[in-house]
Coordinates of C-alpha atoms in Angstrom, one line a residue:
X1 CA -44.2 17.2 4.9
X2 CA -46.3 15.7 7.5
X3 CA -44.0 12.1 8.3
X4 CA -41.2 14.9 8.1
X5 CA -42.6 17.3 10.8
X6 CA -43.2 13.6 12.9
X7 CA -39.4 12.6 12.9
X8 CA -37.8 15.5 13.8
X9 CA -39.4 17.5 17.0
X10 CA -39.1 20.6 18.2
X11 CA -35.6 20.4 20.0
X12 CA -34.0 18.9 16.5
X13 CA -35.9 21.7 14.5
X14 CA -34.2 24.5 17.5
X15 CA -30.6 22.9 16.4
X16 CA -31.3 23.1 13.0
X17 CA -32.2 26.8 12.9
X18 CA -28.8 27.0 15.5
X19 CA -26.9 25.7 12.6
X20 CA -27.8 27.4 10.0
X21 CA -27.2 31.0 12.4
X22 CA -23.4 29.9 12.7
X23 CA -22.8 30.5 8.5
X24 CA -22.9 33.8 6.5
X25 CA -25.3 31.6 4.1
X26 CA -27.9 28.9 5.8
X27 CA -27.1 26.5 2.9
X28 CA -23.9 25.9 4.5
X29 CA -25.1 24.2 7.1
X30 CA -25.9 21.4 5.3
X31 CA -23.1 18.6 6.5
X32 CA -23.7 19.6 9.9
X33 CA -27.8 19.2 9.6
X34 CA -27.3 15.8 7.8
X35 CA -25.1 14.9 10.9
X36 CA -28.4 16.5 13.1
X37 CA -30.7 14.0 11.0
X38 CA -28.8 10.7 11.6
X39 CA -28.3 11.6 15.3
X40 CA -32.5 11.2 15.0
X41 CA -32.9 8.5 12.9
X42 CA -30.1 6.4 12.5
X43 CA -30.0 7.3 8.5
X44 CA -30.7 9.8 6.3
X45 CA -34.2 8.9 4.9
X46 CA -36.8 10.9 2.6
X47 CA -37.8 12.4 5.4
X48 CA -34.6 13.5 6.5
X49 CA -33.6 14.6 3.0
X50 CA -37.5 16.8 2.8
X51 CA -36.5 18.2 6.8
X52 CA -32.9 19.9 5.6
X53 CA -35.0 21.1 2.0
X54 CA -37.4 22.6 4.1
X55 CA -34.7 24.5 6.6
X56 CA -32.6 25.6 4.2
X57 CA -34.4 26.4 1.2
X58 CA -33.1 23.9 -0.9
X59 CA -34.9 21.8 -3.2
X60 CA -34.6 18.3 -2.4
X61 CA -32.7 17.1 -5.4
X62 CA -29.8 19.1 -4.2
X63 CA -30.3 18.0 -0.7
X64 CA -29.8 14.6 -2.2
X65 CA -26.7 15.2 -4.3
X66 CA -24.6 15.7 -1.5
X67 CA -26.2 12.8 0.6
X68 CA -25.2 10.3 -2.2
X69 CA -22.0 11.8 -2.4
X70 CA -20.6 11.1 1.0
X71 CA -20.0 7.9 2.2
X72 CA -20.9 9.1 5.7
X73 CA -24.4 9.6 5.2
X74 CA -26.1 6.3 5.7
X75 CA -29.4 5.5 2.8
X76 CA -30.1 3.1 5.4
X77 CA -31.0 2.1 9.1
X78 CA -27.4 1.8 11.1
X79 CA -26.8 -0.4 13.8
X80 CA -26.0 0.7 17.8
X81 CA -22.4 0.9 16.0
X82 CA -20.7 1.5 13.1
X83 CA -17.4 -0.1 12.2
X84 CA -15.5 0.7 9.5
X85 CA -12.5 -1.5 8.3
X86 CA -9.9 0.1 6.5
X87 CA -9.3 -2.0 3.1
X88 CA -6.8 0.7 1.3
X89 CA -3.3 -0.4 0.5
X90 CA -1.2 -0.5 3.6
X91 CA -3.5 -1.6 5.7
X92 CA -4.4 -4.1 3.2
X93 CA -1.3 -5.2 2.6
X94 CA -0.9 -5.8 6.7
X95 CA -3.9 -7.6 7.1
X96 CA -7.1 -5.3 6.8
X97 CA -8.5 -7.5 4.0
X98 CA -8.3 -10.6 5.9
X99 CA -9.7 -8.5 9.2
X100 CA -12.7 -7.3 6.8
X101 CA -13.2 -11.0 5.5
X102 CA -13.5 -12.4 9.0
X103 CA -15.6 -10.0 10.6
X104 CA -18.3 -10.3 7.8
X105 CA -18.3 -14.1 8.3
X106 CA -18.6 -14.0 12.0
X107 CA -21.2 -11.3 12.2
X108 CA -23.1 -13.4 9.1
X109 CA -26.2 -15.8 9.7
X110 CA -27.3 -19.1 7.9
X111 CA -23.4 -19.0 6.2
X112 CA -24.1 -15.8 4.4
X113 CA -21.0 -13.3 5.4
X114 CA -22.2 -9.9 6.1
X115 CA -22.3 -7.3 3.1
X116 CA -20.7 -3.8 3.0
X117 CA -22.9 -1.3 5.1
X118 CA -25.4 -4.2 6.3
X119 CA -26.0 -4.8 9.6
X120 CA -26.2 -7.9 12.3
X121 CA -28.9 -7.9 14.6
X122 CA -31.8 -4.9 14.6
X123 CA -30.6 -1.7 13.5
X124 CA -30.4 1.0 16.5
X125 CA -31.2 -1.7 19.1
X126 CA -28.5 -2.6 21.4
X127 CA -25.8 -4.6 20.4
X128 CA -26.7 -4.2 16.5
X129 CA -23.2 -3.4 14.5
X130 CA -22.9 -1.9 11.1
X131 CA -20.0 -3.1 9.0
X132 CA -18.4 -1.4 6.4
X133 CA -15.1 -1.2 4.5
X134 CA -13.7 2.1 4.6
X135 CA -11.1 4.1 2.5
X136 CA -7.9 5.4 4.1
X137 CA -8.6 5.8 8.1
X138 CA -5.2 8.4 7.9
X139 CA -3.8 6.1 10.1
X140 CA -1.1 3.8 8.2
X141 CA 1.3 4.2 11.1
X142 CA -0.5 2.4 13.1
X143 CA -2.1 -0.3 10.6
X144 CA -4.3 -2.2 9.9
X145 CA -6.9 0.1 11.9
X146 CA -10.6 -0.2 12.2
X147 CA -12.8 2.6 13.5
X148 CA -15.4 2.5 15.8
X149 CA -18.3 5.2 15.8
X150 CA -15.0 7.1 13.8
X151 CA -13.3 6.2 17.3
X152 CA -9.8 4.4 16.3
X153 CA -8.8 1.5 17.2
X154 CA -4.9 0.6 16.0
X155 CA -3.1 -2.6 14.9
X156 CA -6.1 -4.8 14.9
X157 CA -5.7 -8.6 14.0
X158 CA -8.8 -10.7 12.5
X159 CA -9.1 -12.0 16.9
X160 CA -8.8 -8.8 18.2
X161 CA -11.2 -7.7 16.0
X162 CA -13.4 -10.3 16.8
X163 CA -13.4 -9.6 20.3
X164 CA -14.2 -6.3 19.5
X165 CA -17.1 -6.6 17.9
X166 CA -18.2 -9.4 20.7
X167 CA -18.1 -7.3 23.0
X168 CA -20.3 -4.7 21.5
X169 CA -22.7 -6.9 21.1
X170 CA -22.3 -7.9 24.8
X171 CA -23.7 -4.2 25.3
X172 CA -19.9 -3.0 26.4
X173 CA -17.4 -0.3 24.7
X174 CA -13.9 -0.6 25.1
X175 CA -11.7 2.1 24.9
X176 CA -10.5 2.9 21.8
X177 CA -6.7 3.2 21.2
X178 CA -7.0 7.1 20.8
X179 CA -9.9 9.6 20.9
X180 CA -12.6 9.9 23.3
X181 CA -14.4 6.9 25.4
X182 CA -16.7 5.3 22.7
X183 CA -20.6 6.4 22.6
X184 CA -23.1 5.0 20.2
X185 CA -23.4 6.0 16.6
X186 CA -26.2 8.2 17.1
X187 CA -24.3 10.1 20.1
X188 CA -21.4 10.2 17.4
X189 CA -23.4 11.8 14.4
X190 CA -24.8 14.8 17.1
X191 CA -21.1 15.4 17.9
X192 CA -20.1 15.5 14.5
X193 CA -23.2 18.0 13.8
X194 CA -21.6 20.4 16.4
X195 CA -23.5 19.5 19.8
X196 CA -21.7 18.9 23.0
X197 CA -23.3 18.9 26.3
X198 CA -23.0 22.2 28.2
X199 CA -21.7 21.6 31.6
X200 CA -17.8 21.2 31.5
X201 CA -17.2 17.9 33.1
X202 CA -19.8 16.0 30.7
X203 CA -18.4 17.7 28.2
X204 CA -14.9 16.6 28.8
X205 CA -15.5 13.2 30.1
X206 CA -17.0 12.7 26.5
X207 CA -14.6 14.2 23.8
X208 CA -11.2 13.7 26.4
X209 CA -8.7 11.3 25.4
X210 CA -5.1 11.1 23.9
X211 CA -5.0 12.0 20.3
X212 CA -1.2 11.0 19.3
X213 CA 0.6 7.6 19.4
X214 CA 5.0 7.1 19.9
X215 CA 4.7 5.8 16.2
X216 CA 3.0 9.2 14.9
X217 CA 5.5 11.5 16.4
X218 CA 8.8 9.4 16.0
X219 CA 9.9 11.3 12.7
X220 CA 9.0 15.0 14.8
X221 CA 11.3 13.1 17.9
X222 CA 14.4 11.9 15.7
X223 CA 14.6 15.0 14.0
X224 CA 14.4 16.6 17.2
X225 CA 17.0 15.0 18.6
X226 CA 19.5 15.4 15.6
X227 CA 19.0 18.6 15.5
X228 CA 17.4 18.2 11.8
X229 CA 15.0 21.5 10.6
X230 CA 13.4 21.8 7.2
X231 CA 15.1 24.0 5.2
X232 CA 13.6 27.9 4.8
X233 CA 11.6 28.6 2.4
X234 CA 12.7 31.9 -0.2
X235 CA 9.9 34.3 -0.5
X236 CA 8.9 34.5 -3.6
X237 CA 6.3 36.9 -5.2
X238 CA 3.0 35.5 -6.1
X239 CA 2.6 35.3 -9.9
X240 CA 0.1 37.9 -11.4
X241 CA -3.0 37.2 -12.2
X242 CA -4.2 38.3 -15.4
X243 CA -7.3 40.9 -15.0
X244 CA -10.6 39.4 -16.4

């Protein structure tokens, strides 16, 4: 309870209570205060699992169940960045595979590739990188992708991945193909946990950034153009359900 109280100050134990005052049922708040803990940390560790328990009530068994069940909770330490290969079919099929194999070899030492979820250099210092293969990015239009922080970045080859990952490690961030500029994964995780900064321009010059590419909305435009709609739909009344 002690190493717990250590981690996680005052400010992180404020956002906590915030989350748990935007639900009908504090439990809820769960995904969101995982988030809060690897914005801290880096991970979710013991000590993050014994912080939510303690919030929320929860015993830590079921605090633990759900970490182990999403991929996006981190058992350990993450690199400065997280990037995430997309290995399912199509972008598979186009190149995702051979993108995954080379980036573990580069980012390897003493000619060992680097493993799924293990990272080069120190994790949370600068330039450390996190690689994973990922399941189905939702972007096949624009494949083989890779994700960044979950910022995308579309049509990758096995050099332009490359590149990409050299130049985190050269302490830049290029600009993802869509999304906002690219933080760390730390400033990624307290987004995802619901914190933005308060004044208006921060705010927007940190989640801004075009969302849509030609490729996703060509079906919308053709049909547009042809003059194509999808035909109505009869109403039909909902079947009855049978009183218990």
């Amino acid at each position: 309870m002690t190493q717990a109280k250590e981690l996680f100050d005052a400010d992180t134990v404020a956002k906590a209570q915030e989350l748990m005052a935007r639900y009908p049922q504090s439990r809820s708040a769960l995904l969101p205060m995982l988030h809060l803990v690897q914005s801290v940390q880096g991970f979710v560790s013991q000590e993050g699992v014994t912080f939510c328990a303690q919030q929320l009530g929860l015993s830590e068994a079921e605090v633990s169940a759900v970490v182990t069940f999403y991929t996006m909770y981190k058992r350990k330490p993450c690199g400065e960045h997280l990037v995430s290969v997309c290995t399912n079919t199509l972008c598979a099929a186009l190149g995702g595979d051979a993108i995954y194999r080379t980036l573990q070899e580069h980012l390897g030492e003493d000619g060992k590739p680097l493993g799924h979820e293990e990272t080069a250099g120190t994790p949370g210092e600068p330039g450390s990188i996190t690689l994973e293969h990922a399941e189905c990015l939702a972007a096949c239009d624009l494949a083989p992708v890779l994700q960044v922080n979950y910022e995308y970045y579309d049509k990758q080859t096995p050099d332009s991945a490359v590149e990409l990952v050299d130049a985190l490690r050269r302490g830049e961030k290029p600009q993802p193909t869509r999304g906002a500029p690219l933080g760390d994964f730390k400033s990624a995780e307290l987004q995802l946990a619901g914190f933005f900064p308060e004044d208006e321009q921060t705010y927007r010059s940190q989640v801004d950034g075009p969302s849509q590419a030609p490729e996703t909305l060509m079906g919308a435009r053709i049909a547009q153009e042809r003059g194509w709609t999808a035909p109505a739909m009869a109403d039909a009344p909902l079947p009855e359900v049978e009183k218990k």
